[in-house]
Coordinates of C-alpha atoms in Angstrom, one line a residue:
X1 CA 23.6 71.3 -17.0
X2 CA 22.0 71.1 -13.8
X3 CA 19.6 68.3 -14.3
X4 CA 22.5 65.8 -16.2
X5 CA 24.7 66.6 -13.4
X6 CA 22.5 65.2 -10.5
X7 CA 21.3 62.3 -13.2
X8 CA 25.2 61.6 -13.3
X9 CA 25.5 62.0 -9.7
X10 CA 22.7 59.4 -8.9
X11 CA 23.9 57.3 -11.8
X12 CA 27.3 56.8 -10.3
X13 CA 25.2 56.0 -6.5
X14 CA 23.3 53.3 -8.3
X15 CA 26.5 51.6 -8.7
X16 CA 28.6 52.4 -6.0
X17 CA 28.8 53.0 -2.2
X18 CA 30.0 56.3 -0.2
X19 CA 32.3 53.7 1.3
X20 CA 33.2 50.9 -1.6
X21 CA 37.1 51.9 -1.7
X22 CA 36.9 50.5 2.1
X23 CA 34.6 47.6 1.1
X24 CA 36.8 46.2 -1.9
X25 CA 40.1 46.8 -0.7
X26 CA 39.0 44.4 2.9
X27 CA 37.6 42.1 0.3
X28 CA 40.9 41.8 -1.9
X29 CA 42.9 41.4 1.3
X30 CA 40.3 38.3 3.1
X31 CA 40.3 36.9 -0.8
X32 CA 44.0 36.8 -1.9
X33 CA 46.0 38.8 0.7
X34 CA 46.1 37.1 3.8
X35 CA 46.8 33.7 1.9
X36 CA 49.7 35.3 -0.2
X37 CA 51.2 36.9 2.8
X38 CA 50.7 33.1 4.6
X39 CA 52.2 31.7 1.2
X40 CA 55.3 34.1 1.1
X41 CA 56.1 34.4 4.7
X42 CA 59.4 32.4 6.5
X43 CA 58.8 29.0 6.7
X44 CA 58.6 27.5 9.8
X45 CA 62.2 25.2 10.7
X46 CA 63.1 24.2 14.2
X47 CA 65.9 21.4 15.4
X48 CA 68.6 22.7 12.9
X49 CA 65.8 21.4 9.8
X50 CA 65.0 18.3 11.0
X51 CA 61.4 19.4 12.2
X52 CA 59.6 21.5 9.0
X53 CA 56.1 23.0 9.4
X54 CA 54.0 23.7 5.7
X55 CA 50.9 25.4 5.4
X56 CA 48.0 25.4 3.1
X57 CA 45.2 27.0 2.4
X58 CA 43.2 29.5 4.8
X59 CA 39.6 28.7 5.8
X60 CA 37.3 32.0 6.9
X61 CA 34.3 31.4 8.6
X62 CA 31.4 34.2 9.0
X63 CA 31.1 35.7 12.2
X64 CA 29.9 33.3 15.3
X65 CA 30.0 33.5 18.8
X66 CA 30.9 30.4 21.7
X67 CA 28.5 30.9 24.7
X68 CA 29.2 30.1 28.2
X69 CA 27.7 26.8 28.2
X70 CA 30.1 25.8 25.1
X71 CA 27.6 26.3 21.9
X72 CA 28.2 28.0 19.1
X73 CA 25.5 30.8 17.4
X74 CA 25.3 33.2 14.4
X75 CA 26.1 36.7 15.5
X76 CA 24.9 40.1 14.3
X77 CA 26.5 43.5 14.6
X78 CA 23.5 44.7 16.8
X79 CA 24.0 42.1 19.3
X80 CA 28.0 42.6 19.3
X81 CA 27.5 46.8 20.3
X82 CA 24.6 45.3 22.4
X83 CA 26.6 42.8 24.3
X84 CA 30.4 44.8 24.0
X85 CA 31.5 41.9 21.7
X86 CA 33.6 41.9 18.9
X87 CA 32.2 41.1 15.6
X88 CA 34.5 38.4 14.3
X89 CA 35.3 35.8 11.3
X90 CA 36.9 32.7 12.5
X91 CA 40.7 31.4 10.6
X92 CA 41.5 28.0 10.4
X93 CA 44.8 27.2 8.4
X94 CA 46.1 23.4 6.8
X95 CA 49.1 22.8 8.4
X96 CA 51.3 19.6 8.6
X97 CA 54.8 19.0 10.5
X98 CA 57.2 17.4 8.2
X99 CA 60.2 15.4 10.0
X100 CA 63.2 14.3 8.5
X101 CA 63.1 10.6 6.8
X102 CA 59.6 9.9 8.1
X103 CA 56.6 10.0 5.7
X104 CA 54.8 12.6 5.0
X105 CA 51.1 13.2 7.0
X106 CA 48.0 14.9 5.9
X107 CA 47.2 18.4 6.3
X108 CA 45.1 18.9 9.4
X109 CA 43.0 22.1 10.0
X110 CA 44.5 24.3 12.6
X111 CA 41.9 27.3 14.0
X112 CA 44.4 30.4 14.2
X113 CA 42.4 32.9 15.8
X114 CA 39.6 35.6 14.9
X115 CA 39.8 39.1 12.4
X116 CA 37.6 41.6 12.8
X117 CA 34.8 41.7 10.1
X118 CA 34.4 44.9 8.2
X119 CA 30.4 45.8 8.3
X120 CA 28.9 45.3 4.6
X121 CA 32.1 43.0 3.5
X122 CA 31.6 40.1 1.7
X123 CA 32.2 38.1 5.0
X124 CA 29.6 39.8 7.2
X125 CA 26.3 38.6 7.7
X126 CA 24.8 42.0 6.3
X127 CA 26.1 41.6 3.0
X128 CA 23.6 41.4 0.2
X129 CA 20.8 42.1 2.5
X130 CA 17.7 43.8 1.4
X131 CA 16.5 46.8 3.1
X132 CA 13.5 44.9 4.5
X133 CA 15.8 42.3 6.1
X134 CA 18.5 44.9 7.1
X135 CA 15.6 46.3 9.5
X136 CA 14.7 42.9 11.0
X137 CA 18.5 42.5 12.1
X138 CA 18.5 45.9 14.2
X139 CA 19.9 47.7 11.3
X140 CA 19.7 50.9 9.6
X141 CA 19.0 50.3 6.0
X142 CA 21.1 53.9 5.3
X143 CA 24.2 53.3 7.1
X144 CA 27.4 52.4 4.9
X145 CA 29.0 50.2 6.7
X146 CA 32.9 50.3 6.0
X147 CA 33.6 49.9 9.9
X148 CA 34.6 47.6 12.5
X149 CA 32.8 46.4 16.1
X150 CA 35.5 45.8 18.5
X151 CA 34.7 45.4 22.1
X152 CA 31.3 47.0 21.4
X153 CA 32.7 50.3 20.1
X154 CA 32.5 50.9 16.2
X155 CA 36.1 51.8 14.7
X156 CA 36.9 52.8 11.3
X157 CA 40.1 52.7 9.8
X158 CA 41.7 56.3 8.1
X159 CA 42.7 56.5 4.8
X160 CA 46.5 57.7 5.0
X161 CA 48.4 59.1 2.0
X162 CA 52.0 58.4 1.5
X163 CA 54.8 59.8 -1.0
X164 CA 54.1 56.8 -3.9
X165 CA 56.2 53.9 -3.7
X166 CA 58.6 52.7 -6.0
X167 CA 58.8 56.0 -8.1
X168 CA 61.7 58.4 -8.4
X169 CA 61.5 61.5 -6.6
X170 CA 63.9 64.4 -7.0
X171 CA 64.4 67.8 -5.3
X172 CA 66.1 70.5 -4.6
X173 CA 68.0 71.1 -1.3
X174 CA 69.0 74.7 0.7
X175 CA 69.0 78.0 -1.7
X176 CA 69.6 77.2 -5.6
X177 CA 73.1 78.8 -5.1
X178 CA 74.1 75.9 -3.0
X179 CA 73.2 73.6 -6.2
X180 CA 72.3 70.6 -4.2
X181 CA 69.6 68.0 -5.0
X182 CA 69.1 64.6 -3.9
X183 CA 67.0 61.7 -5.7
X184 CA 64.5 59.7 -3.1
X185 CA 63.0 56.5 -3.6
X186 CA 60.8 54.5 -1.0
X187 CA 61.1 50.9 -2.4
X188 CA 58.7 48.4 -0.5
X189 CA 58.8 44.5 -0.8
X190 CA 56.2 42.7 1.1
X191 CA 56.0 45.1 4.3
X192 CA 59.3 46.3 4.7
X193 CA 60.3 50.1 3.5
X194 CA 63.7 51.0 2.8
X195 CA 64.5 54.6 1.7
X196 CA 67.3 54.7 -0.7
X197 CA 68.7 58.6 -1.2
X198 CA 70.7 59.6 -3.7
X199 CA 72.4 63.2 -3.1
X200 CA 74.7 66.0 -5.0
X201 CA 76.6 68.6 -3.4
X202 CA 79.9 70.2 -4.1
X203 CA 82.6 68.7 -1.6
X204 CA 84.0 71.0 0.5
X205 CA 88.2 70.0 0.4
X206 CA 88.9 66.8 -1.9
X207 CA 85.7 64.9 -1.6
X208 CA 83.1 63.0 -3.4
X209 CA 79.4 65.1 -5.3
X210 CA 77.3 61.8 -5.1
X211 CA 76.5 60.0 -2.0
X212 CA 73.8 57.0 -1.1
X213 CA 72.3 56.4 1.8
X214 CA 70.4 53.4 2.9
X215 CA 68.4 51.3 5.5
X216 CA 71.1 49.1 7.7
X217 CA 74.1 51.0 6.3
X218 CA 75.8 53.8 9.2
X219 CA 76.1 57.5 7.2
X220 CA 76.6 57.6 3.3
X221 CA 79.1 56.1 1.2
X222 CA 80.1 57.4 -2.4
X223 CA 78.0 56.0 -5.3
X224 CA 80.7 54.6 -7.0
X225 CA 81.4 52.9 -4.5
X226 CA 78.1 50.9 -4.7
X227 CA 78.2 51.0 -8.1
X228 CA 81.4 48.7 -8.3
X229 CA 80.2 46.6 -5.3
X230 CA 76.7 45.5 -7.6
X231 CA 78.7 44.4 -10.3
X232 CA 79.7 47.9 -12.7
X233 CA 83.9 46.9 -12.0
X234 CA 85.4 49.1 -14.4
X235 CA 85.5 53.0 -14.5
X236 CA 84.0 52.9 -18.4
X237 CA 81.4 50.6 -16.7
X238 CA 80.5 53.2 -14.2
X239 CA 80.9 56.1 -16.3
X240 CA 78.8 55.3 -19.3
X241 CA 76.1 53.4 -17.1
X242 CA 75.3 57.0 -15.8
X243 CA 75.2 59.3 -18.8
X244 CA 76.3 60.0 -22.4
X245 CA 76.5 63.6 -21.7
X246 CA 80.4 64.8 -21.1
X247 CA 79.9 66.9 -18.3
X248 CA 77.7 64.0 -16.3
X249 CA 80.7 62.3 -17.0
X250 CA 83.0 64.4 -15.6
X251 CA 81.0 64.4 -12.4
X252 CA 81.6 60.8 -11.8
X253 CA 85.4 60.7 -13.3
X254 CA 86.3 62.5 -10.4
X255 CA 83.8 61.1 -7.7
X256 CA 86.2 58.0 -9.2
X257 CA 89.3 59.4 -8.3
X258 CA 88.4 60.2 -4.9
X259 CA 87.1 56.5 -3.9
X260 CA 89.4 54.7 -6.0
X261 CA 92.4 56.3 -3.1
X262 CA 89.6 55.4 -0.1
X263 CA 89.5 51.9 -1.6
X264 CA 93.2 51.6 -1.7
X265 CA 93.4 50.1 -4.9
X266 CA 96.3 48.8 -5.7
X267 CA 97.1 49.5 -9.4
X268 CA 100.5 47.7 -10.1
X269 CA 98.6 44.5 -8.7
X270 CA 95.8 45.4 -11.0
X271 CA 98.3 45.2 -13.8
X272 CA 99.1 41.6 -13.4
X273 CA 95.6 40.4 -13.6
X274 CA 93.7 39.4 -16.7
X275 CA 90.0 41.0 -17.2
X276 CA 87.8 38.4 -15.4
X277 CA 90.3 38.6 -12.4
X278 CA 90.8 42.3 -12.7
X279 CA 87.2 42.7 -12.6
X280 CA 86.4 39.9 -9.2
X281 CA 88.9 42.2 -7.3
X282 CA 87.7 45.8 -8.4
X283 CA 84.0 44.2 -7.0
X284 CA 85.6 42.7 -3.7
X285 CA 87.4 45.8 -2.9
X286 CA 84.0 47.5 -3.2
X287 CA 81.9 45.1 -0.8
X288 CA 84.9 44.8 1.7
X289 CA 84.4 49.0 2.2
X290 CA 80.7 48.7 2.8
X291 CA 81.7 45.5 5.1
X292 CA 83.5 47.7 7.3
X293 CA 81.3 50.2 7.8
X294 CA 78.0 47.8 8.2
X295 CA 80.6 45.0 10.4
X296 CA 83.2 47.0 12.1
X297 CA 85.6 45.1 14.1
X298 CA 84.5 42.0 12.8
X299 CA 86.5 39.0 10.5
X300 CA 86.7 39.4 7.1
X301 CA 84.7 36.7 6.1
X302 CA 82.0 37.6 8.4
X303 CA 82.1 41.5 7.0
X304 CA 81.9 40.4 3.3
X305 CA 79.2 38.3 3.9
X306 CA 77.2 40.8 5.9
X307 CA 78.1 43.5 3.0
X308 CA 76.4 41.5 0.6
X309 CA 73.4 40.5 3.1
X310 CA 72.8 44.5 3.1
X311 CA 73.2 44.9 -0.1
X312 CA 70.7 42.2 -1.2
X313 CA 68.0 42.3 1.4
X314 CA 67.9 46.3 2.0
X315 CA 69.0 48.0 -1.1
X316 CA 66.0 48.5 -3.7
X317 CA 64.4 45.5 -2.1
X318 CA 61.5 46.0 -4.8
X319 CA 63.8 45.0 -7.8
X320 CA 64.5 42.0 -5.9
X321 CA 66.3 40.6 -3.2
X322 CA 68.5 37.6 -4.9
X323 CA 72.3 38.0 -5.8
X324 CA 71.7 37.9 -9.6
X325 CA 69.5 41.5 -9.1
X326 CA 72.5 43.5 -8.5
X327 CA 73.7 44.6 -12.1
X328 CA 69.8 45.6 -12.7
X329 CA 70.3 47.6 -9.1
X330 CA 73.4 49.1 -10.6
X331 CA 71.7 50.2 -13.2
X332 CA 68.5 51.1 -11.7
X333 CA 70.9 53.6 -9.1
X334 CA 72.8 54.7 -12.7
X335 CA 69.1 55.8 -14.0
X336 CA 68.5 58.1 -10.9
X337 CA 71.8 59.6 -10.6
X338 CA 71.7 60.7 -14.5
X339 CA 68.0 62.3 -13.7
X340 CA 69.5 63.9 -10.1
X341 CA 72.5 65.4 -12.3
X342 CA 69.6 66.6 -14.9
X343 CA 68.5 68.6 -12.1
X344 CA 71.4 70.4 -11.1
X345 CA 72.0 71.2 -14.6
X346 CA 68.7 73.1 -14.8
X347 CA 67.5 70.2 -17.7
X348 CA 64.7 68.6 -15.5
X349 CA 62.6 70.4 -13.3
X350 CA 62.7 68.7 -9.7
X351 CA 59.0 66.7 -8.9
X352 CA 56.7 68.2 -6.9
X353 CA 56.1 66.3 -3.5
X354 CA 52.7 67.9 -3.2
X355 CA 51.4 67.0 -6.9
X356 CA 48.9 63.7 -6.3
X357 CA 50.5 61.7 -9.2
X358 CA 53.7 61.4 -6.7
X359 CA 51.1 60.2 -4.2
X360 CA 49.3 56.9 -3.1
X361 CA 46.4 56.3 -0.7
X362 CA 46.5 53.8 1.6
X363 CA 43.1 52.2 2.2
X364 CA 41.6 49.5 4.6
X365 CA 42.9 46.6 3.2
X366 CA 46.7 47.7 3.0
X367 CA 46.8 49.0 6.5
X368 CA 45.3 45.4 7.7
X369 CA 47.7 43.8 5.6
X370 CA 50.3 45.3 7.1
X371 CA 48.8 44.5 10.8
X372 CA 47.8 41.3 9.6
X373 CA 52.0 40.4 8.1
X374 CA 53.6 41.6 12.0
X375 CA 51.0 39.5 13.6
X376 CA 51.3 36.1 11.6
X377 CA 54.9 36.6 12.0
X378 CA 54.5 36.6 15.7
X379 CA 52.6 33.5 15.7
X380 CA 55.0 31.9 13.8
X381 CA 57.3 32.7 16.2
X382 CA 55.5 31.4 19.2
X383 CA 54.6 28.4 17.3
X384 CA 58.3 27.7 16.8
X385 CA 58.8 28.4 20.8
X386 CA 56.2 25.8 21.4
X387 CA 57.1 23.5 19.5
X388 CA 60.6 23.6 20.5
X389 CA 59.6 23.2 24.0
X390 CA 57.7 20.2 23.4
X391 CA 61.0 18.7 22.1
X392 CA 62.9 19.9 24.8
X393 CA 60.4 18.0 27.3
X394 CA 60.7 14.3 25.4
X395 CA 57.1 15.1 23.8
X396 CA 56.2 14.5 20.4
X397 CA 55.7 17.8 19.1
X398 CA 52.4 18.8 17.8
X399 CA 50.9 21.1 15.3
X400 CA 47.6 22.1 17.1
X401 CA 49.1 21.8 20.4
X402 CA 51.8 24.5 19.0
X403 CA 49.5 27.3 17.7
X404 CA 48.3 29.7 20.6
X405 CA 45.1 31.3 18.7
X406 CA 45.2 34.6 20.9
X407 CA 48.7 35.4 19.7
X408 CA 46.9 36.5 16.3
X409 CA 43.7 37.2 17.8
X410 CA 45.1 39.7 20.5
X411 CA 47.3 41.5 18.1
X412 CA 45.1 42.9 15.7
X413 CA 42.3 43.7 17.9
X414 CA 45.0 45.5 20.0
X415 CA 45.8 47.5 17.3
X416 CA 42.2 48.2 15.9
X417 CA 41.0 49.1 19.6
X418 CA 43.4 51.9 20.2
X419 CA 44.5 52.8 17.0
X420 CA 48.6 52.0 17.7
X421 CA 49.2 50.6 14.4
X422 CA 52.6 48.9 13.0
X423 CA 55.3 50.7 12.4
X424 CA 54.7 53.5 14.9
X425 CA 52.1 55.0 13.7
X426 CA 48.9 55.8 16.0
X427 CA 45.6 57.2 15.4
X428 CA 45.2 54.8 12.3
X429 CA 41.7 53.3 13.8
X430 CA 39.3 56.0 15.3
X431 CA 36.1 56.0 17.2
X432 CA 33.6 56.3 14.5
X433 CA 31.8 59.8 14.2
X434 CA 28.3 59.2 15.1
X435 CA 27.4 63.2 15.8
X436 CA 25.0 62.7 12.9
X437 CA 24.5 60.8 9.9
X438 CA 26.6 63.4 7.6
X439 CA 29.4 62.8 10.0
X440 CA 29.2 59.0 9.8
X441 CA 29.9 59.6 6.0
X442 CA 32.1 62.4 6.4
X443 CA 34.8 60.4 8.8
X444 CA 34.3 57.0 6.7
X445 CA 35.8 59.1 3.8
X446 CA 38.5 61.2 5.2
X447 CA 42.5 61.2 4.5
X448 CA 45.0 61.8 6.5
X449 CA 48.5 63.2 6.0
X450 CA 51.9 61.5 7.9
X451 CA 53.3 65.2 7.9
X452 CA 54.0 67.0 11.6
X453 CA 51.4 69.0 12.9
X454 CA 53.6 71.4 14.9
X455 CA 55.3 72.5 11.8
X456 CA 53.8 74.9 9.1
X457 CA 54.3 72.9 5.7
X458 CA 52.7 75.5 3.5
X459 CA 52.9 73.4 0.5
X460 CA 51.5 70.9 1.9
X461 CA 48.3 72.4 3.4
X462 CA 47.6 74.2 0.6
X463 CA 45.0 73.1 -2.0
X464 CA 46.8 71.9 -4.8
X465 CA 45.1 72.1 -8.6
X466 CA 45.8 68.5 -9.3
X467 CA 43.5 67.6 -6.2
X468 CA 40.7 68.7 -8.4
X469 CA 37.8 65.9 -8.4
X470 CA 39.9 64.0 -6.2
X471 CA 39.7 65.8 -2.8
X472 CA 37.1 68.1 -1.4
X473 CA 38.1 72.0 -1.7
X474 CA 36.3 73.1 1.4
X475 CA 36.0 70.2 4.1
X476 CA 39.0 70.2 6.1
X477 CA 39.1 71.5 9.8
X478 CA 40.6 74.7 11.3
X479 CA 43.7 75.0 13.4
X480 CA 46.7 73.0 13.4
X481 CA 44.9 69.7 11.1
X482 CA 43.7 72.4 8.5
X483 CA 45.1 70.9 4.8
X484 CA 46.6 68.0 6.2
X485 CA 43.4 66.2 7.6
X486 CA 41.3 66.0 3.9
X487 CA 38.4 64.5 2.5
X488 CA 37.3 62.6 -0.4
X489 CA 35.5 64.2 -3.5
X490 CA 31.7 62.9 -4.0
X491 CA 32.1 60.5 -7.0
X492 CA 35.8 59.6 -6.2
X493 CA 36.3 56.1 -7.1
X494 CA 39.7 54.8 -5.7
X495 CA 41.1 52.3 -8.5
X496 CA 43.6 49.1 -6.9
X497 CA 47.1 48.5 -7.6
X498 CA 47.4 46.2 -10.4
X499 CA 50.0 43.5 -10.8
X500 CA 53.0 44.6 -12.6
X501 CA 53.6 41.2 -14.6
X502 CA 50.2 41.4 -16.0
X503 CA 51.1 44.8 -17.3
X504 CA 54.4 43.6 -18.9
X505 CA 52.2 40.6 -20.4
X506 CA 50.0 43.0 -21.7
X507 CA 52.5 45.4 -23.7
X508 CA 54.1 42.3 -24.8
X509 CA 51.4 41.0 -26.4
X510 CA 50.2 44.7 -28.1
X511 CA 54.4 44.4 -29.4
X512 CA 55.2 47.2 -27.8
X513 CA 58.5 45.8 -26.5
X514 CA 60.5 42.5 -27.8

């Protein structure tokens, strides 16, 4: 047993690297990210759409340097901690400006500004090397690399592990007696995170047992309130959406009740309309509620449209942020409220937070995506400043003149050097550990919980069984980061999201579904 298990162990090194789930998830985001978050990100419009910038496709060069005296040579990480440089690719985007009733010009290649290059990467210089030539370039043959060289000092980004995205998660609240639960999503679209939260508990006087709450909405509002607003108008509608099962039922026949009086509904009106009209005004009633609590004091034209902005953008954004999504959020919301109800009827066991199916890493390549979105967005931003000042001066506004390569530049190196990462989040990039080799190794493959230091979380810090083969049982430090700072198992090999449509395509095609 002893002799297969090393054979497997160097079996599995033969193939992959201490630090390949680093390595392949930069790759995937210099390959396909960074042009998919170009490709999907607000198009640039100034002069009321008269003035249109379009861009192409992304150009990375390897890493270079420009020297005093204006020429350009190769650089190598050993010269960059040398010399205090940062070891850097070079962007240059197609971009055109499109104006209104004139033809249309070429692309022209714009250079953007510099990203960090991850040692070993498919855009360093070191990758592929062979241990011969690794030596001639000041390296060590050994190390992994998996890190960045910024300003001379070698940073390396920490794994972080989140709640998983996109996935139902129900709990219990308080003491059983108090029967309360709530259902928690975390839907994310392209960057943003809205948490949408579902929660039961008995009303205290004549009130409502399910409330939501979500991003850009003050407090919570009853469900069925929601429910109506996306589209379910009638009570049957809202009823049977959530359950077959009488007493689910029940639950929501009197949440009804309750928010049909707080939407004033007028039922002798209601009388005089046919079903189409019946049903438009149940659904306006609905948004003009949530207007007035997310416009308060405003018109009510301005309140119903900023209802329904809400609603679309920051409601289950991953379902989709178009008008037509709304019956499948309805539904979607129906789904979670019949599993919360489940729950406080003792038929489902709440999740556990702490299992690692309910749980996602978050490797190099996601955390410079997100860097990578906010900092594009704020060269856009100045671009469209520029460009608008241009104008403003009698000039004829210019692409390349426009684009401030710094903004981008500056941005994510800021970030990298001192670890301040989007979102609020800060020790995301560390110093790398260079104590001694198994330390190098050691930090390259640790995780990192969000959770509170200060606070005991016993669950949390505790070693959980489905960890097994995932997470090392005994490296974790003492004191306040013990069980929430972890590290990786030897052989663990982190597998990539996968795209959802290929999925579908393929269960489609095995005639699994119609």
């Amino acid at each position: 047993m002893k002799k297969s298990a090393w054979k497997l162990v160097d079996a599995f090194f033969d193939k992959y690297n201490l630090v390949d789930h680093h390595l392949e998830s930069y790759n995937d985001f210099v390959n396909n990210r960074i042009q998919e978050i170009i490709d999907t990100s607000e198009p640039i419009e100034f002069e009321e759409g008269k003035y249109k910038v379009e861009t192409g496709k992304l150009e990375i060069v390897k890493p270079f340097i420009k020297e005093a005296d204006g020429s350009t040579t190769k650089i190598f990480p050993m010269e960059a901690r040398l010399r205090n440089l940062t070891y850097p690719a070079h962007m240059s985007l197609e971009m055109r400006l499109l104006k209104e009733g004139a033809p249309e010009p070429d692309f022209e290649k714009v250079y953007i500004g510099e990203l960090p290059v991850m040692l070993k990467s498919e855009i360093c210089h070191l990758h592929g090397l062979k241990e011969k030539e690794l030596i001639e370039k000041g390296e060590d043959p050994r190390d992994p690399g998996g890190y960045f060289i910024v300003n001379g000092s070698e940073r390396s980004l920490v794994t972080t592990e989140e709640i998983a995205p996109n996935k139902i998660i129900l709990e219990r609240m308080g003491e059983i007696e108090e029967n309360r639960a709530r259902a928690i999503v975390t839907s994310i679209k392209s960057g943003f995170r809205a948490r949408i939260s579902v929660e039961y508990k008995k009303p205290r006087r004549k009130g409502v047992y399910l409330r939501i709450s979500f991003p850009y909405l003050p407090g919570e509002i009853p469900l069925v309130i929601l429910l109506r607003a996306l589209g379910l108008a009638t009570d049957e509608e809202i009823i049977t959406s959530i359950s077959d099962d009488l007493n689910y039922q029940m639950v929501a026949t009197d949440d009804i009740e309750v928010s049909s009086e707080k939407l004033k509904i007028d039922y002798e009106k209601l009388e005089g309309l046919d079903k189409e009209e019946r049903r438009e005004y149940l659904i306006l009633s609905a948004i003009k509620y949530i207007g007035n609590r997310v416009a308060k004091g405003m018109t009510e034209d301005y309140r119903i449209r900023r209802a329904e902005d809400v609603i679309d953008r920051y409601l289950l954004p991953h379902i989709g942020t178009e008008p037509e999504k709304r019956i499948d959020k309805a539904i979607y919301l129906a789904e979670m409220t019949e599993m919360l109800l489940q729950v406080i009827y003792g038929e489902r066991e709440p999740h556990d937070k702490d299992h690692y199916t309910n749980k996602r890493l978050r490797v190099s390549g996601d955390l410079m995506e997100d860097l990578f979105r906010v900092a594009f967005t704020s060269l856009t931003r100045d671009m469209t400043y520029q460009l608008e000042r241009s104008l403003a001066r009698g000039k004829e506004p210019s692409v390349r003149q426009a684009v401030r390569s710094d903004v981008l530049t500056e941005n994510i190196k800021h970030a990298i050097a001192t670890g301040n990462w989007v979102g609020g989040r800060a020790g995301i990039s560390q110093l790398l550990d260079r104590t001694s080799y198994m330390g190098t190794l050691s930090h390259l493959r640790r995780v990192v919980s969000p959770l509170s230091r200060s606070q005991p979380h016993f669950e949390a810090r505790d070693l959980h069984p489905t960890q097994f083969g995932k997470i090392c049982p005994n490296e974790t430090p003492e004191g306040p980061n013990c069980g929430l700072v972890k590290n990786l198992a030897l052989m663990v090999k982190i597998s990539e999201g996968a795209d959802p449509h290929e999925i579908k395509d393929v269960i489609k095609k095995m005639g699994i579904i119609n």
